[in-house]
Amino acid sequence: MQMNQDSYPSRIADQPMMTLRLDPVVWSQPGEITTGPLSEYQLKSYAEQGYLFLPELFAVSEVQALMQEIRRLGDDASITTRPECITEPKSGDIRSMFCVHELSDTFGRLAAHPKLAGAARQILASDVYLHQSRINLKPGFRGDAFYWHSDFETWHVEDGMPRMRALSISLLLTDNNAFNGPLMVVAGSHMKFISCVGKTPENHYQQSLKKQEYGVPDEESIAHCIQDGGLTAPTGKAGSVLLFDCNVLHGSNANMTPWPRSNVFFVYNSALNTLTSPYSGQQPRPRFIANRHFDPIPPVREVDTVTTTTEPARSA
Ligand code: 6CS
Ligand code: FE
């Protein structure tokens, strides 16, 4: 078998194509009880829909501590001038802060939280490591959109992620409501792989993290998936958590409300699905976007990860 067999070719043909997913969504064997925070029902719903929303999983006090840490990071010019900080194309505000698990011990510990890493191990049925972490700030009035895409298509073509054995877990740091650009998910779209058109430009990430124009599915395929599975925008209070499969179609609108829509995203990849060389044939993307140290996250106790705030919790 070719060392780097490409089971999901994309950005090669001059016509888009939709093929069936070749990989399981929940990797535990049928009937195998994998220990973890999710119930059998939740695992089944995640497998069918491609996402799972867990309202108010974390306390307000924990989220306040995380927001305090974000303010500290945002006030530190030695951080905001680093390549990990991606600015909004128009306003220059910080759009995303990548590799937060290394920039901040608080977020590094949160990534190992049993409610998060434990759920990832349960779904991927293996040890897991962080492929990527980021905070998408989506500031009020100035947070731009993220157009429809499959993360896996990018992580496969540009990072060399072999199979669909990864997921994102997003912790809502501010309320996500119908108006401030919540993440929208196309239910069921994770079961189809949309091959995109257009050769990846060199150093594509320098553009794509601001506004993605390659590795973007065609409108007909998007419309077909939405027609099939429908659209949903999981909304809820800060502290809620959204798990979504690496290949589910998602995107979010620009935020033209006064309320920021800030979420932290941890991307867990199976330790049995580590990156090879990019299927695009190009150079690997920088480590702050695509981690190439595959050490599994060690299981830790919840008490070792919780961030408590010194500020009094908001009154109920
Ligand atoms: O290229 C990436 O890895 C990033 N791009 C998008 C649009 N979502 C996933 C990830 O943050
Ligand atoms: Fe994405």
Coordinates of C-alpha atoms and ligand atoms in Angstrom, one line a residue:
M1 CA 0.0 0.0 0.0
Q2 CA 1.3 3.4 -0.9
M3 CA 2.9 4.9 2.2
N4 CA 0.8 8.1 2.0
Q5 CA -2.3 6.7 0.3
D6 CA -4.8 9.6 -0.2
S7 CA -8.2 8.3 0.7
Y8 CA -9.7 11.8 0.5
P9 CA -8.2 13.5 -2.5
S10 CA -9.1 17.2 -2.8
R11 CA -7.9 20.4 -4.6
I12 CA -6.7 18.1 -7.5
A13 CA -9.6 17.7 -10.0
D14 CA -11.2 20.7 -11.9
Q15 CA -14.7 19.6 -10.8
P16 CA -16.0 19.3 -7.2
M17 CA -17.0 15.8 -6.2
M18 CA -18.9 14.4 -3.2
T19 CA -18.0 10.9 -1.9
L20 CA -19.1 8.8 1.1
R21 CA -17.1 9.0 4.3
L22 CA -14.9 5.9 4.7
D23 CA -14.4 6.2 8.5
P24 CA -16.5 5.7 11.6
V25 CA -17.6 8.7 13.5
V26 CA -17.5 7.1 16.9
W27 CA -14.6 4.7 16.8
S28 CA -15.5 2.4 19.7
Q29 CA -16.7 -1.0 18.5
P30 CA -20.5 -1.7 18.6
G31 CA -21.3 -3.0 22.1
E32 CA -17.9 -2.0 23.4
I33 CA -18.4 0.2 26.5
T34 CA -15.9 3.0 26.4
T35 CA -15.7 4.8 29.7
G36 CA -16.1 8.6 29.6
P37 CA -18.4 11.5 30.3
L38 CA -20.8 10.8 27.4
S39 CA -23.8 8.5 27.6
E40 CA -24.6 5.9 24.9
Y41 CA -27.5 8.1 23.8
Q42 CA -25.2 11.2 23.5
L43 CA -22.6 9.1 21.5
K44 CA -25.4 7.9 19.2
S45 CA -26.7 11.4 18.6
Y46 CA -23.2 12.7 17.9
A47 CA -22.6 9.8 15.4
E48 CA -25.8 10.6 13.5
Q49 CA -25.7 14.4 13.6
G50 CA -22.0 15.0 13.6
Y51 CA -22.2 17.3 16.6
L52 CA -23.4 17.4 20.2
F53 CA -24.3 20.4 22.3
L54 CA -23.9 20.3 26.1
P55 CA -25.5 23.4 27.7
E56 CA -23.7 25.0 30.7
L57 CA -21.2 22.2 31.3
F58 CA -18.9 24.6 33.0
A59 CA -19.7 27.1 35.9
V60 CA -19.8 30.8 35.3
S61 CA -17.0 31.2 37.8
E62 CA -14.7 28.9 35.6
V63 CA -15.6 30.9 32.5
Q64 CA -14.9 34.2 34.2
A65 CA -11.4 32.9 35.1
L66 CA -10.9 32.0 31.5
M67 CA -12.1 35.4 30.3
Q68 CA -9.7 37.0 32.8
E69 CA -6.9 35.0 31.3
I70 CA -7.9 36.1 27.8
R71 CA -7.8 39.7 28.9
R72 CA -4.3 39.1 30.3
L73 CA -3.1 37.5 27.1
G74 CA -4.7 40.3 25.0
D75 CA -3.0 43.0 27.1
D76 CA 0.4 41.4 26.6
A77 CA 2.1 42.9 23.5
S78 CA 4.7 40.1 23.6
I79 CA 1.8 37.7 22.9
T80 CA -0.4 39.8 20.6
T81 CA 2.5 40.5 18.2
R82 CA 3.3 36.7 17.8
P83 CA 2.4 34.8 14.6
E84 CA -0.2 32.8 16.7
C85 CA -2.4 35.9 16.8
I86 CA -4.4 36.4 13.6
T87 CA -6.0 39.8 13.1
E88 CA -9.3 40.6 11.4
P89 CA -8.7 41.7 7.8
K90 CA -10.7 44.9 8.1
S91 CA -10.4 46.2 11.7
G92 CA -7.1 44.7 12.8
D93 CA -8.7 43.4 15.9
I94 CA -7.5 39.9 17.1
R95 CA -9.6 37.3 15.2
S96 CA -7.9 34.2 16.5
M97 CA -5.2 33.3 19.0
F98 CA -3.7 29.9 18.1
C99 CA -1.8 27.4 20.3
V100 CA -3.4 28.8 23.4
H101 CA -2.6 25.6 25.2
E102 CA 1.0 26.6 25.1
L103 CA 0.6 30.3 25.4
S104 CA -1.4 29.9 28.6
D105 CA -1.0 27.3 31.3
T106 CA -4.7 27.9 32.2
F107 CA -5.8 26.8 28.8
G108 CA -3.2 24.0 28.7
R109 CA -4.7 22.5 31.8
L110 CA -8.3 23.1 30.5
A111 CA -7.4 21.1 27.4
A112 CA -6.8 18.0 29.6
H113 CA -10.1 18.4 31.5
P114 CA -11.9 15.0 31.8
K115 CA -15.1 16.5 30.4
L116 CA -13.2 17.5 27.3
A117 CA -10.2 15.2 26.7
G118 CA -12.3 12.4 28.3
A119 CA -15.1 12.9 25.8
A120 CA -12.5 12.9 22.9
R121 CA -10.9 9.7 24.1
Q122 CA -14.4 8.1 24.3
I123 CA -15.4 9.2 20.8
L124 CA -12.0 8.4 19.1
A125 CA -11.5 5.2 21.2
S126 CA -7.8 5.9 21.7
D127 CA -5.3 8.2 23.4
V128 CA -5.6 11.7 22.0
Y129 CA -3.2 14.6 21.5
L130 CA -3.9 18.3 20.6
H131 CA -3.7 18.9 16.8
Q132 CA -4.6 22.5 17.3
S133 CA -6.1 25.0 19.8
R134 CA -7.4 28.5 19.3
I135 CA -9.6 31.2 20.7
N136 CA -11.9 32.8 18.1
L137 CA -12.8 36.1 19.7
K138 CA -15.3 37.4 17.1
P139 CA -15.5 40.8 18.8
G140 CA -18.8 42.8 18.7
F141 CA -19.4 44.8 15.5
R142 CA -16.0 43.7 14.0
G143 CA -15.9 39.9 14.1
D144 CA -15.9 38.7 10.5
A145 CA -17.5 35.5 9.1
F146 CA -16.0 32.0 8.8
Y147 CA -17.4 30.7 5.5
W148 CA -18.7 27.1 5.1
H149 CA -15.9 24.5 5.3
S150 CA -14.9 21.1 6.6
D151 CA -11.9 21.3 8.9
F152 CA -10.8 17.8 7.9
E153 CA -10.5 18.8 4.2
T154 CA -7.9 21.4 5.3
W155 CA -6.2 19.2 7.9
H156 CA -5.9 16.4 5.4
V157 CA -4.7 18.4 2.4
E158 CA -2.5 21.0 4.3
D159 CA -1.5 19.1 7.4
G160 CA -1.4 15.4 6.3
M161 CA -4.1 14.1 8.7
P162 CA -4.8 10.7 7.2
R163 CA -8.3 9.7 8.4
M164 CA -11.4 11.3 9.9
R165 CA -10.4 10.3 13.5
A166 CA -10.4 13.8 15.1
L167 CA -13.0 16.3 16.5
S168 CA -13.2 19.8 17.8
I169 CA -14.6 20.7 21.2
S170 CA -15.6 24.3 21.6
L171 CA -16.2 25.9 25.0
L172 CA -18.4 29.0 24.8
L173 CA -16.7 31.8 26.7
T174 CA -19.4 34.3 26.0
D175 CA -23.1 33.7 25.4
N176 CA -23.7 32.5 21.9
N177 CA -27.1 33.8 20.7
A178 CA -28.9 33.8 17.4
F179 CA -27.5 37.2 16.6
N180 CA -23.7 37.4 17.4
G181 CA -22.4 34.9 14.9
P182 CA -22.9 31.5 16.5
L183 CA -21.3 28.5 14.8
M184 CA -23.8 26.9 12.3
V185 CA -23.6 23.2 11.6
V186 CA -25.0 21.2 8.7
A187 CA -26.3 18.1 10.4
G188 CA -25.3 14.8 8.8
S189 CA -22.8 16.5 6.4
H190 CA -19.9 14.7 8.1
M191 CA -21.0 11.5 6.3
K192 CA -19.9 13.0 2.9
F193 CA -16.5 14.2 1.8
I194 CA -16.6 17.2 -0.5
S195 CA -13.6 17.3 -2.7
C196 CA -12.7 21.0 -3.4
V197 CA -11.4 22.6 -6.6
G198 CA -8.3 24.9 -6.8
K199 CA -4.6 24.3 -6.1
T200 CA -3.5 25.3 -2.6
P201 CA -1.4 28.5 -2.8
E202 CA 2.0 28.5 -1.0
N203 CA 1.7 29.6 2.7
H204 CA -2.0 29.5 2.3
Y205 CA -2.6 29.8 6.0
Q206 CA -1.5 33.4 5.9
Q207 CA -4.7 34.2 4.0
S208 CA -7.0 31.3 4.9
L209 CA -7.1 32.0 8.7
K210 CA -8.4 35.5 7.9
K211 CA -10.7 34.6 5.0
Q212 CA -10.6 31.1 3.5
E213 CA -10.9 30.9 -0.3
Y214 CA -9.3 27.5 -1.1
G215 CA -10.6 24.3 0.3
V216 CA -14.0 25.9 0.2
P217 CA -16.8 23.5 -0.9
D218 CA -18.8 24.4 -3.9
E219 CA -22.3 26.0 -3.5
E220 CA -24.1 23.0 -5.1
S221 CA -22.6 20.5 -2.6
I222 CA -23.3 22.8 0.3
A223 CA -26.9 23.3 -0.8
H224 CA -27.3 19.5 -1.2
C225 CA -26.0 18.8 2.3
I226 CA -28.2 21.5 3.8
Q227 CA -31.2 20.2 1.9
D228 CA -30.4 16.7 3.3
G229 CA -29.6 17.4 6.9
G230 CA -30.7 20.9 7.7
L231 CA -29.0 23.7 9.4
T232 CA -28.7 24.3 13.1
A233 CA -26.9 27.0 15.2
P234 CA -26.4 25.6 18.7
T235 CA -26.8 28.6 21.0
G236 CA -26.5 28.8 24.8
K237 CA -24.9 30.4 27.8
A238 CA -21.2 30.8 28.3
G239 CA -19.9 27.6 29.8
S240 CA -21.8 25.5 27.3
V241 CA -19.8 23.1 25.1
L242 CA -20.1 22.1 21.4
L243 CA -18.4 18.9 20.1
F244 CA -18.3 18.6 16.4
D245 CA -16.8 16.0 14.0
C246 CA -13.7 17.0 12.0
N247 CA -15.6 16.6 8.8
V248 CA -18.9 18.3 9.5
L249 CA -19.7 21.4 7.4
H250 CA -19.8 24.5 9.6
G251 CA -19.4 28.2 9.4
S252 CA -20.5 31.4 11.2
N253 CA -21.8 34.8 10.2
A254 CA -20.1 38.1 10.9
N255 CA -20.9 39.6 14.3
M256 CA -22.7 43.0 14.0
T257 CA -24.1 43.1 17.5
P258 CA -22.4 44.7 20.5
W259 CA -21.9 41.3 22.1
P260 CA -18.6 39.4 21.5
R261 CA -18.9 35.7 20.5
S262 CA -15.7 34.3 22.0
N263 CA -15.1 30.5 22.1
V264 CA -12.1 28.4 22.8
F265 CA -11.6 25.4 20.4
F266 CA -9.5 22.3 21.2
V267 CA -8.9 19.9 18.3
Y268 CA -8.3 16.4 19.5
N269 CA -6.7 14.0 17.1
S270 CA -6.4 10.2 17.8
A271 CA -2.8 9.2 18.6
L272 CA -3.4 6.5 16.0
N273 CA -4.0 9.1 13.3
T274 CA -0.9 11.2 13.5
L275 CA 0.0 13.6 10.7
T276 CA 2.0 12.4 7.7
S277 CA 3.2 14.8 5.1
P278 CA 0.6 17.2 3.6
Y279 CA -1.4 15.5 0.8
S280 CA -1.0 18.8 -1.1
G281 CA 2.7 17.8 -1.5
Q282 CA 3.5 21.2 0.0
Q283 CA 5.6 22.0 3.1
P284 CA 3.8 21.4 6.5
R285 CA 2.1 24.3 8.1
P286 CA 3.7 25.9 11.2
R287 CA 3.5 24.0 14.4
F288 CA 1.2 26.6 16.1
I289 CA -1.5 25.6 13.6
A290 CA -0.7 21.9 13.1
N291 CA 1.0 20.3 16.1
R292 CA 3.6 17.7 15.2
H293 CA 4.5 16.6 18.8
F294 CA 2.1 13.7 19.1
D295 CA 2.5 13.0 22.9
P296 CA -0.9 11.9 24.1
I297 CA -2.7 14.1 26.7
P298 CA -2.4 12.1 30.0
P299 CA -5.7 11.5 31.8
V300 CA -5.8 13.9 34.8
R301 CA -8.3 14.5 37.7
E302 CA -10.8 17.3 37.2
V303 CA -9.4 19.1 40.3
D304 CA -6.1 19.5 38.4
T305 CA -7.6 21.4 35.6
V306 CA -10.4 23.6 37.1
T307 CA -9.7 27.3 36.9
T308 CA -11.4 29.2 39.7
T309 CA -11.8 32.9 39.7
T310 CA -11.0 35.4 42.5
E311 CA -13.8 37.6 41.2
P312 CA -17.2 36.9 43.0
A313 CA -19.4 34.8 40.7
R314 CA -22.2 36.8 39.0
S315 CA -25.4 36.7 40.9
A316 CA -27.8 34.1 39.4
Ligands
6CS1 O1 -7.0 25.9 8.8 C1 -7.4 25.6 9.9 O2 -6.8 24.7 10.6 C2 -8.5 26.5 10.6 N1 -9.4 27.0 9.6 C3 -10.7 26.9 9.8 C4 -11.6 27.8 8.9 N2 -11.3 26.2 10.8 C5 -10.4 25.2 11.4 C6 -9.1 25.8 11.7 O3 -9.2 26.7 12.7
FE2 FE -13.5 25.4 11.2

